[in-house]
PDB file of N, CA and C in Angstrom:
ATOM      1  N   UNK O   6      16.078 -21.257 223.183  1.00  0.00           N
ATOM      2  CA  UNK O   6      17.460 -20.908 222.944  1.00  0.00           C
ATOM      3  C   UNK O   6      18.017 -21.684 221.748  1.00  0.00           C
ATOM      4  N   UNK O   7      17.799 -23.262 221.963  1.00  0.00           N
ATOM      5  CA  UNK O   7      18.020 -23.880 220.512  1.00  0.00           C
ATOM      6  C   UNK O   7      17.634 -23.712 219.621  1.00  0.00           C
ATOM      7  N   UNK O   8      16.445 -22.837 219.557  1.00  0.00           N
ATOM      8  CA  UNK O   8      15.827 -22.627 218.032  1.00  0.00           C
ATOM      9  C   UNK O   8      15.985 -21.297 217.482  1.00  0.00           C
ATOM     10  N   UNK O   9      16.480 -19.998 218.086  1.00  0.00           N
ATOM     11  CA  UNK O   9      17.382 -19.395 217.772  1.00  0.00           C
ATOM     12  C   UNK O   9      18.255 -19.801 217.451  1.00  0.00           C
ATOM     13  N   UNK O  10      19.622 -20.585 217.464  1.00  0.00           N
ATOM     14  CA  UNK O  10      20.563 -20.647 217.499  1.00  0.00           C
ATOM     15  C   UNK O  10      20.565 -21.660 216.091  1.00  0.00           C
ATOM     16  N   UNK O  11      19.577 -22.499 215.861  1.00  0.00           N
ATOM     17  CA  UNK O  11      19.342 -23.412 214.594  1.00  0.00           C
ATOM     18  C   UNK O  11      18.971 -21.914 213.634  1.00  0.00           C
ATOM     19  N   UNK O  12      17.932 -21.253 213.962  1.00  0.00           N
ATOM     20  CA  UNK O  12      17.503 -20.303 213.425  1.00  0.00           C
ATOM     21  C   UNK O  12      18.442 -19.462 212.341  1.00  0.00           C
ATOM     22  N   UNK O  13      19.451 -18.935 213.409  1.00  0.00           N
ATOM     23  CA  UNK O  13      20.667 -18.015 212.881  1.00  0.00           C
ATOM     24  C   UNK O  13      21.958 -18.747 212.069  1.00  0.00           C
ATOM     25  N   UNK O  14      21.825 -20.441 212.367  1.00  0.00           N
ATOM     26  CA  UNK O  14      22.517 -21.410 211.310  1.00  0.00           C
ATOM     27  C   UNK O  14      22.146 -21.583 210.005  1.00  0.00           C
ATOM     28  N   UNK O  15      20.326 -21.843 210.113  1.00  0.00           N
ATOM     29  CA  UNK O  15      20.172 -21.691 208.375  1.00  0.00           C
ATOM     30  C   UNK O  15      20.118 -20.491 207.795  1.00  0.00           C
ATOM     31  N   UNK O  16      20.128 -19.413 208.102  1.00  0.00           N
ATOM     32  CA  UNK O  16      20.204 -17.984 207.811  1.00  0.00           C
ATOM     33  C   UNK O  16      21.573 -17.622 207.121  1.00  0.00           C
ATOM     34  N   UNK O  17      22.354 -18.292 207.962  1.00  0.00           N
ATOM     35  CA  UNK O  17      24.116 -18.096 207.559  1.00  0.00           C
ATOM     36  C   UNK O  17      24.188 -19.220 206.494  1.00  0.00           C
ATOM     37  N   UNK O  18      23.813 -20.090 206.378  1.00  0.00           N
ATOM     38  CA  UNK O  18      24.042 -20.738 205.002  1.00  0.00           C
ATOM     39  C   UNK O  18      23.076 -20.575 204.331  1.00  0.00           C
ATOM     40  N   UNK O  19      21.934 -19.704 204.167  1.00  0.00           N
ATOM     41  CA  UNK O  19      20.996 -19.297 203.157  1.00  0.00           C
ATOM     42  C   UNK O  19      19.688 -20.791 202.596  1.00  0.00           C
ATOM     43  N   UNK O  20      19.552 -21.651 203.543  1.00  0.00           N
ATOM     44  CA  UNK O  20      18.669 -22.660 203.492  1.00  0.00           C
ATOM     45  C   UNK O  20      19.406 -24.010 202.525  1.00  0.00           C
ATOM     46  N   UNK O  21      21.025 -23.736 202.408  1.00  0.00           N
ATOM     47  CA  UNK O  21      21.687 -24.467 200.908  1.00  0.00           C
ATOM     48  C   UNK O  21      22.422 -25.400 201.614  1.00  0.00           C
ATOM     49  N   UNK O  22      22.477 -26.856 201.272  1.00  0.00           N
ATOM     50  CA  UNK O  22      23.347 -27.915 201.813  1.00  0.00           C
ATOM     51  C   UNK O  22      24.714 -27.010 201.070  1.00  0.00           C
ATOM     52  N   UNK O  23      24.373 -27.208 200.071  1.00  0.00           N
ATOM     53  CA  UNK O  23      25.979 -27.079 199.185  1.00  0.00           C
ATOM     54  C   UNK O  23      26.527 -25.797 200.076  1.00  0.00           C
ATOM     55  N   UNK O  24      26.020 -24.718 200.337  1.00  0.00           N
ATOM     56  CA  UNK O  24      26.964 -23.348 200.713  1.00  0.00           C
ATOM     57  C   UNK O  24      27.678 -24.290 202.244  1.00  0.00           C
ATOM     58  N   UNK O  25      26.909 -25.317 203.252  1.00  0.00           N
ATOM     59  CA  UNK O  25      27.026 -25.829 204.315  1.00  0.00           C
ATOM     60  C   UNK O  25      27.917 -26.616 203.840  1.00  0.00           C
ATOM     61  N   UNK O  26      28.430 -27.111 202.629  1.00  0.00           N
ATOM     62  CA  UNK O  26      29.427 -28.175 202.628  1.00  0.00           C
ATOM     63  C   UNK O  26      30.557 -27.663 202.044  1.00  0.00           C
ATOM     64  N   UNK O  27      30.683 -26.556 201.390  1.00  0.00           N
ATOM     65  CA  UNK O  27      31.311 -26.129 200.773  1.00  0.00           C
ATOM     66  C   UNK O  27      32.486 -24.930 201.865  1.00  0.00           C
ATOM     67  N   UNK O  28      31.581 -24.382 203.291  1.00  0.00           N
ATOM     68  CA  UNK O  28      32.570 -24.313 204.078  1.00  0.00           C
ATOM     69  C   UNK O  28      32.542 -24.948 205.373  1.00  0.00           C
ATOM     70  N   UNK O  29      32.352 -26.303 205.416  1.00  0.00           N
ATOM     71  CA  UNK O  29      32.714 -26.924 205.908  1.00  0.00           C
ATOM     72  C   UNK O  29      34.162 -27.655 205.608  1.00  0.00           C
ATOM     73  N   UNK O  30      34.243 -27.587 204.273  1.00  0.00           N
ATOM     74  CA  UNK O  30      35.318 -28.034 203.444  1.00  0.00           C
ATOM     75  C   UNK O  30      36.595 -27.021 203.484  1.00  0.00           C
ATOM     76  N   UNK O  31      36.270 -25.455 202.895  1.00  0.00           N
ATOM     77  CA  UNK O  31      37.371 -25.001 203.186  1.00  0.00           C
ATOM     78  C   UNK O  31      38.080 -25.116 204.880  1.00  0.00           C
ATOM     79  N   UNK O  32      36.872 -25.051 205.726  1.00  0.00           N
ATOM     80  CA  UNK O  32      37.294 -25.066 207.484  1.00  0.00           C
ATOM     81  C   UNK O  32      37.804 -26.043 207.057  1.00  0.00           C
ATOM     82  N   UNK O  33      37.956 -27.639 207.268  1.00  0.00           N
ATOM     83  CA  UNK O  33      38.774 -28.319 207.195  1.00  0.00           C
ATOM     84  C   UNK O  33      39.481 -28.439 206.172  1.00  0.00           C
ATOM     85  N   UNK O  34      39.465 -28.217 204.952  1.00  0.00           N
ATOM     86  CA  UNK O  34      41.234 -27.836 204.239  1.00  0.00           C
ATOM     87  C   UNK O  34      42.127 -26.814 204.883  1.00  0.00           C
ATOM     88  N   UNK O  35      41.614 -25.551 205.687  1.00  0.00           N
ATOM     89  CA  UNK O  35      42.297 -24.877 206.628  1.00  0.00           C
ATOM     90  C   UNK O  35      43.151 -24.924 207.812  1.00  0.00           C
ATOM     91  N   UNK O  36      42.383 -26.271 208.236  1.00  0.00           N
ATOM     92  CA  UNK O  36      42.695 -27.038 209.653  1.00  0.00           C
ATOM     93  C   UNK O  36      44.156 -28.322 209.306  1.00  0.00           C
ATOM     94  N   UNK O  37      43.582 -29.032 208.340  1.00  0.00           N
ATOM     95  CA  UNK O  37      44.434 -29.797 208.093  1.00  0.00           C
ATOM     96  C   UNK O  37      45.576 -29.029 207.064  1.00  0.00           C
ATOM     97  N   UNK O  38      45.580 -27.853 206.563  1.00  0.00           N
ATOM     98  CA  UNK O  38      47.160 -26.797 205.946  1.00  0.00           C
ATOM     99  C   UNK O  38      47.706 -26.887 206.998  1.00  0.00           C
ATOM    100  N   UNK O  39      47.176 -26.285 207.997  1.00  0.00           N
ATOM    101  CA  UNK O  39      47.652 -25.910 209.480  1.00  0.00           C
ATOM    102  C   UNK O  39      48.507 -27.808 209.789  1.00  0.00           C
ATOM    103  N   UNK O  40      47.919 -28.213 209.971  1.00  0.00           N
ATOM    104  CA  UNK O  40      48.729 -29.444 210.460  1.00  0.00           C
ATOM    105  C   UNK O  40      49.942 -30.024 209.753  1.00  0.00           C
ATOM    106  N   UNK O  41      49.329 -30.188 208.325  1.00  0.00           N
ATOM    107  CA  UNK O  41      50.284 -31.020 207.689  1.00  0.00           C
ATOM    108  C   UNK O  41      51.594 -29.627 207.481  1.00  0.00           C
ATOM    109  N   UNK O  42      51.785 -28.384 207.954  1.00  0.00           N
ATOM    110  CA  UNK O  42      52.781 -27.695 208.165  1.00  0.00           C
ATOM    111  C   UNK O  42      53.513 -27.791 209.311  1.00  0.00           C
ATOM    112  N   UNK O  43      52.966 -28.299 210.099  1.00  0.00           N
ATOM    113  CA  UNK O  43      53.310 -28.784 211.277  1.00  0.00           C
ATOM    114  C   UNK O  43      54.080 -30.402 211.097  1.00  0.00           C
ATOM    115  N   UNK O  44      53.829 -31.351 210.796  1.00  0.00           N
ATOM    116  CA  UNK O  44      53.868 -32.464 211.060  1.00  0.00           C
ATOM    117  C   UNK O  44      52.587 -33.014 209.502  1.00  0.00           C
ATOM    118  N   UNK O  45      53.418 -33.231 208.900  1.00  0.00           N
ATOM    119  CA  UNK O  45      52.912 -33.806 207.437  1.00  0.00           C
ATOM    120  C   UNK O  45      51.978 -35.518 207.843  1.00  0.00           C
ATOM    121  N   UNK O  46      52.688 -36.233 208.429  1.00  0.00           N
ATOM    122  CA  UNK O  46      52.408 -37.518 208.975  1.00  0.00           C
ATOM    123  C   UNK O  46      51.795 -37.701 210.242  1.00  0.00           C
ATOM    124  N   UNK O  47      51.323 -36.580 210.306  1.00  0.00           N
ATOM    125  CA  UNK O  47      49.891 -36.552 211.506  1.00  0.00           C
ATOM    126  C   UNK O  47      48.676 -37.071 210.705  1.00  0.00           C
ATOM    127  N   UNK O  48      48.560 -36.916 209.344  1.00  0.00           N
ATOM    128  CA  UNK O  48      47.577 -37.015 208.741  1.00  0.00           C
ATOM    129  C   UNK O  48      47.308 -38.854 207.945  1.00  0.00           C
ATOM    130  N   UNK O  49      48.358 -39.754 207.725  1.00  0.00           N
ATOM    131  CA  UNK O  49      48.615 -40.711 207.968  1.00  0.00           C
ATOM    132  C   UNK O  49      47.275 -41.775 208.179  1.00  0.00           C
ATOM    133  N   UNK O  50      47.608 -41.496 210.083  1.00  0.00           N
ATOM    134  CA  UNK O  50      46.585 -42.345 210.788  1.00  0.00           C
ATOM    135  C   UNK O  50      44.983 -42.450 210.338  1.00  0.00           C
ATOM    136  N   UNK O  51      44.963 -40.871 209.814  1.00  0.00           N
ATOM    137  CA  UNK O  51      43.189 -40.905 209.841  1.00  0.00           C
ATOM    138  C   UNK O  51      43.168 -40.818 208.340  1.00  0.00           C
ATOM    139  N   UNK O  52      43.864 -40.581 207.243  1.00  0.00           N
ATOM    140  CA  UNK O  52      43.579 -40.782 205.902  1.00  0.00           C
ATOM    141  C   UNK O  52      44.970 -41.511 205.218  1.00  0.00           C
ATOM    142  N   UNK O  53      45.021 -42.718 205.013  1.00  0.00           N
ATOM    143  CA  UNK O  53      45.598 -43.239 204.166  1.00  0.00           C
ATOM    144  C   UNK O  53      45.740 -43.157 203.086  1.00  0.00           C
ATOM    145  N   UNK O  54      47.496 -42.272 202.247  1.00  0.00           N
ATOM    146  CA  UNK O  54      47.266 -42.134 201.091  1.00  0.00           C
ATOM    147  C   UNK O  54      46.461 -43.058 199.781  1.00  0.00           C
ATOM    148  N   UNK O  55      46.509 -44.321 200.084  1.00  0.00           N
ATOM    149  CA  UNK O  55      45.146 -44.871 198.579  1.00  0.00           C
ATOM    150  C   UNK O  55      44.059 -44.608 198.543  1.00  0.00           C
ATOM    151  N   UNK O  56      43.653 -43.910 200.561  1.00  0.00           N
ATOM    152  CA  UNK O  56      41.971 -43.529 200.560  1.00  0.00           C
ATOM    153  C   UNK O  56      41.908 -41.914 200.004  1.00  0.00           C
ATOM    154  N   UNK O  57      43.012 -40.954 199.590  1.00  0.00           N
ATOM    155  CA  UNK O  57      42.801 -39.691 199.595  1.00  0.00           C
ATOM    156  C   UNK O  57      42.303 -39.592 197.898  1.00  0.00           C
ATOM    157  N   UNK O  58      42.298 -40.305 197.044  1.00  0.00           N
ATOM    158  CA  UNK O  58      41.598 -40.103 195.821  1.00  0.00           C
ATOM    159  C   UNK O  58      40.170 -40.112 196.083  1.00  0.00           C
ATOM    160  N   UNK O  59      39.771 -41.712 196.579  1.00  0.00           N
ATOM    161  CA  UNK O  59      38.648 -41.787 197.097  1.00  0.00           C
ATOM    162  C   UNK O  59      37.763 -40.558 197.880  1.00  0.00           C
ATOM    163  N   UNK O  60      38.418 -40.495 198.467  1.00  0.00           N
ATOM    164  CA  UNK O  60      37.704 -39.318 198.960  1.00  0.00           C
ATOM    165  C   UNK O  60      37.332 -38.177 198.293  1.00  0.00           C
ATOM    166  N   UNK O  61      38.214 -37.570 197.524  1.00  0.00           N
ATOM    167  CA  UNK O  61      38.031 -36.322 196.593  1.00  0.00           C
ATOM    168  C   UNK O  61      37.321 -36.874 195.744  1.00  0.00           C
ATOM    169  N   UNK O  62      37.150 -38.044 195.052  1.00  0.00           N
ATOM    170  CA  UNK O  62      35.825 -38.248 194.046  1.00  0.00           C
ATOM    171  C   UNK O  62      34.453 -38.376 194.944  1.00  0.00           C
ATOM    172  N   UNK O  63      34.173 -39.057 195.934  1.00  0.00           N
ATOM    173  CA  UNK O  63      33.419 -38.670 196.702  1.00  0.00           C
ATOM    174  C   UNK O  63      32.899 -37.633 197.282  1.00  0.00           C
ATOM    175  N   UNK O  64      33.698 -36.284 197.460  1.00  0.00           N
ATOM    176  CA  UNK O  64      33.292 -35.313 198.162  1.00  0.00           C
ATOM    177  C   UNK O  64      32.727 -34.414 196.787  1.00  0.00           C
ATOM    178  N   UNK O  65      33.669 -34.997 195.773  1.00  0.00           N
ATOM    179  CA  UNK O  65      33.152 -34.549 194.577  1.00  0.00           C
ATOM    180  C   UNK O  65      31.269 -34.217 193.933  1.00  0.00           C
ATOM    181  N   UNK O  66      31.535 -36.170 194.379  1.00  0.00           N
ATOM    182  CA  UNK O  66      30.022 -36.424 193.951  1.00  0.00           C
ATOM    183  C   UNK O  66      28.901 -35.817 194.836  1.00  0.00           C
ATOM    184  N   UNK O  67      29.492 -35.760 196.347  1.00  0.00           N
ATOM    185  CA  UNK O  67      28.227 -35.262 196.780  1.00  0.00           C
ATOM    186  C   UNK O  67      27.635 -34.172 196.494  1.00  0.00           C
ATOM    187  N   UNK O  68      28.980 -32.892 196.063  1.00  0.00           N
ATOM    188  CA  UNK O  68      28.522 -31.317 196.192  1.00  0.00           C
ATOM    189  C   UNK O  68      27.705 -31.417 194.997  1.00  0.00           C
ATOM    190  N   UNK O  69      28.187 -32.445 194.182  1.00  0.00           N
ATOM    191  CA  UNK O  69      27.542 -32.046 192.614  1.00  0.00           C
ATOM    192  C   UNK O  69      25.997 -32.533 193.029  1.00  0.00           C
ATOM    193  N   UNK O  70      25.836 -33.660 193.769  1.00  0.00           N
ATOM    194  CA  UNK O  70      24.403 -34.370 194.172  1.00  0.00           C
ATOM    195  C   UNK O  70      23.262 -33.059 194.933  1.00  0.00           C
ATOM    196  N   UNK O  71      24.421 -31.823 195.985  1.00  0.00           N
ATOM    197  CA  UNK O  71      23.528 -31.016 196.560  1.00  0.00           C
ATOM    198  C   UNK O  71      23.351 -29.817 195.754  1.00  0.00           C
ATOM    199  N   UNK O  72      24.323 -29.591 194.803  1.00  0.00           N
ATOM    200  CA  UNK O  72      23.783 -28.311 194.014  1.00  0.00           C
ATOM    201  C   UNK O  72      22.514 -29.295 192.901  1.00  0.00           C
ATOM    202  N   UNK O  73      22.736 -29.887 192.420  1.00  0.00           N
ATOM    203  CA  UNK O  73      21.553 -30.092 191.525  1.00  0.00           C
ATOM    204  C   UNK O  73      20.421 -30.531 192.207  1.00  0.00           C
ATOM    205  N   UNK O  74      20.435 -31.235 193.297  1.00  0.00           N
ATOM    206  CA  UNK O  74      19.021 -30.612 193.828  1.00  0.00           C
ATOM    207  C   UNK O  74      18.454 -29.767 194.287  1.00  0.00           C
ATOM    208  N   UNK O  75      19.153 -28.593 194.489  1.00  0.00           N
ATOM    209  CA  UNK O  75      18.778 -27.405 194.249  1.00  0.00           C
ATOM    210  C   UNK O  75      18.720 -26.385 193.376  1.00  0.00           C
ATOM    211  N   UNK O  76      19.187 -27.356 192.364  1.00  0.00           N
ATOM    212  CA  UNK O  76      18.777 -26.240 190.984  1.00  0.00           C
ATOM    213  C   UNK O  76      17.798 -26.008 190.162  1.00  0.00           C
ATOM    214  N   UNK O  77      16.926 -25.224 190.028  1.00  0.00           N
ATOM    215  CA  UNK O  77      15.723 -24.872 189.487  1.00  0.00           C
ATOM    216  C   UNK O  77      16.432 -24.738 187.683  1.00  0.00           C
ATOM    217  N   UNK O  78      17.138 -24.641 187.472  1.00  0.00           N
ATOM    218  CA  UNK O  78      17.298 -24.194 186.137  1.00  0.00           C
ATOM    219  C   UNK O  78      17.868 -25.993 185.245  1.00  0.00           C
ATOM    220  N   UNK O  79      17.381 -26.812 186.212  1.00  0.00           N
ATOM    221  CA  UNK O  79      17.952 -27.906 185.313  1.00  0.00           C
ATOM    222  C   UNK O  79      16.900 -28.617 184.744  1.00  0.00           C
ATOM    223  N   UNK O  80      15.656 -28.544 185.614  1.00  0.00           N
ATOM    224  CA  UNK O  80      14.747 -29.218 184.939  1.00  0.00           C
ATOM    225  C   UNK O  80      14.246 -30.229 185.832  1.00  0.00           C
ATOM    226  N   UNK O  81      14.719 -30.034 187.141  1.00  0.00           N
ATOM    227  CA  UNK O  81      14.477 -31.782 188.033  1.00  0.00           C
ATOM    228  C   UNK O  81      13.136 -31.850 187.941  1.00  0.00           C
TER     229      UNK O  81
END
């Protein structure tokens, strides 16, 4: 049953970290629109505005880290 179900996971993201992070990302930019319309300072506790740059250069670096290792056209 679990290996169906892993099965039909890499299928839906096509064997690609990046397509897997990339909506993982919109789901949670979706989740947290939804909140911070609700209650802006729900978000506060778990990300502190000096950590929210940090983070976007980070999330930055990783996608760029999973598309180029999967890119055949760069030369790795």
């Amino acid at each position: 049953m679990f290996a169906d179900f892993k099965a039909k996971v890499v299928a839906w993201f096509h064997d690609s970290e990046t397509i897997l992070i990339a909506r993982l990302t919109m789901l949670v930019g979706a989740l947290l629109q939804v909140v911070t319309m609700i209650d802006p300072m729900l978000l506060s506790p778990v990300l502190p505005p000096h950590w929210f740059p940090v983070f976007l250069i980070a999330h930055g670096v990783l996608l760029e880290y999973l598309r180029r290792r999967r890119a055949t056209d760069l030369g790795n």
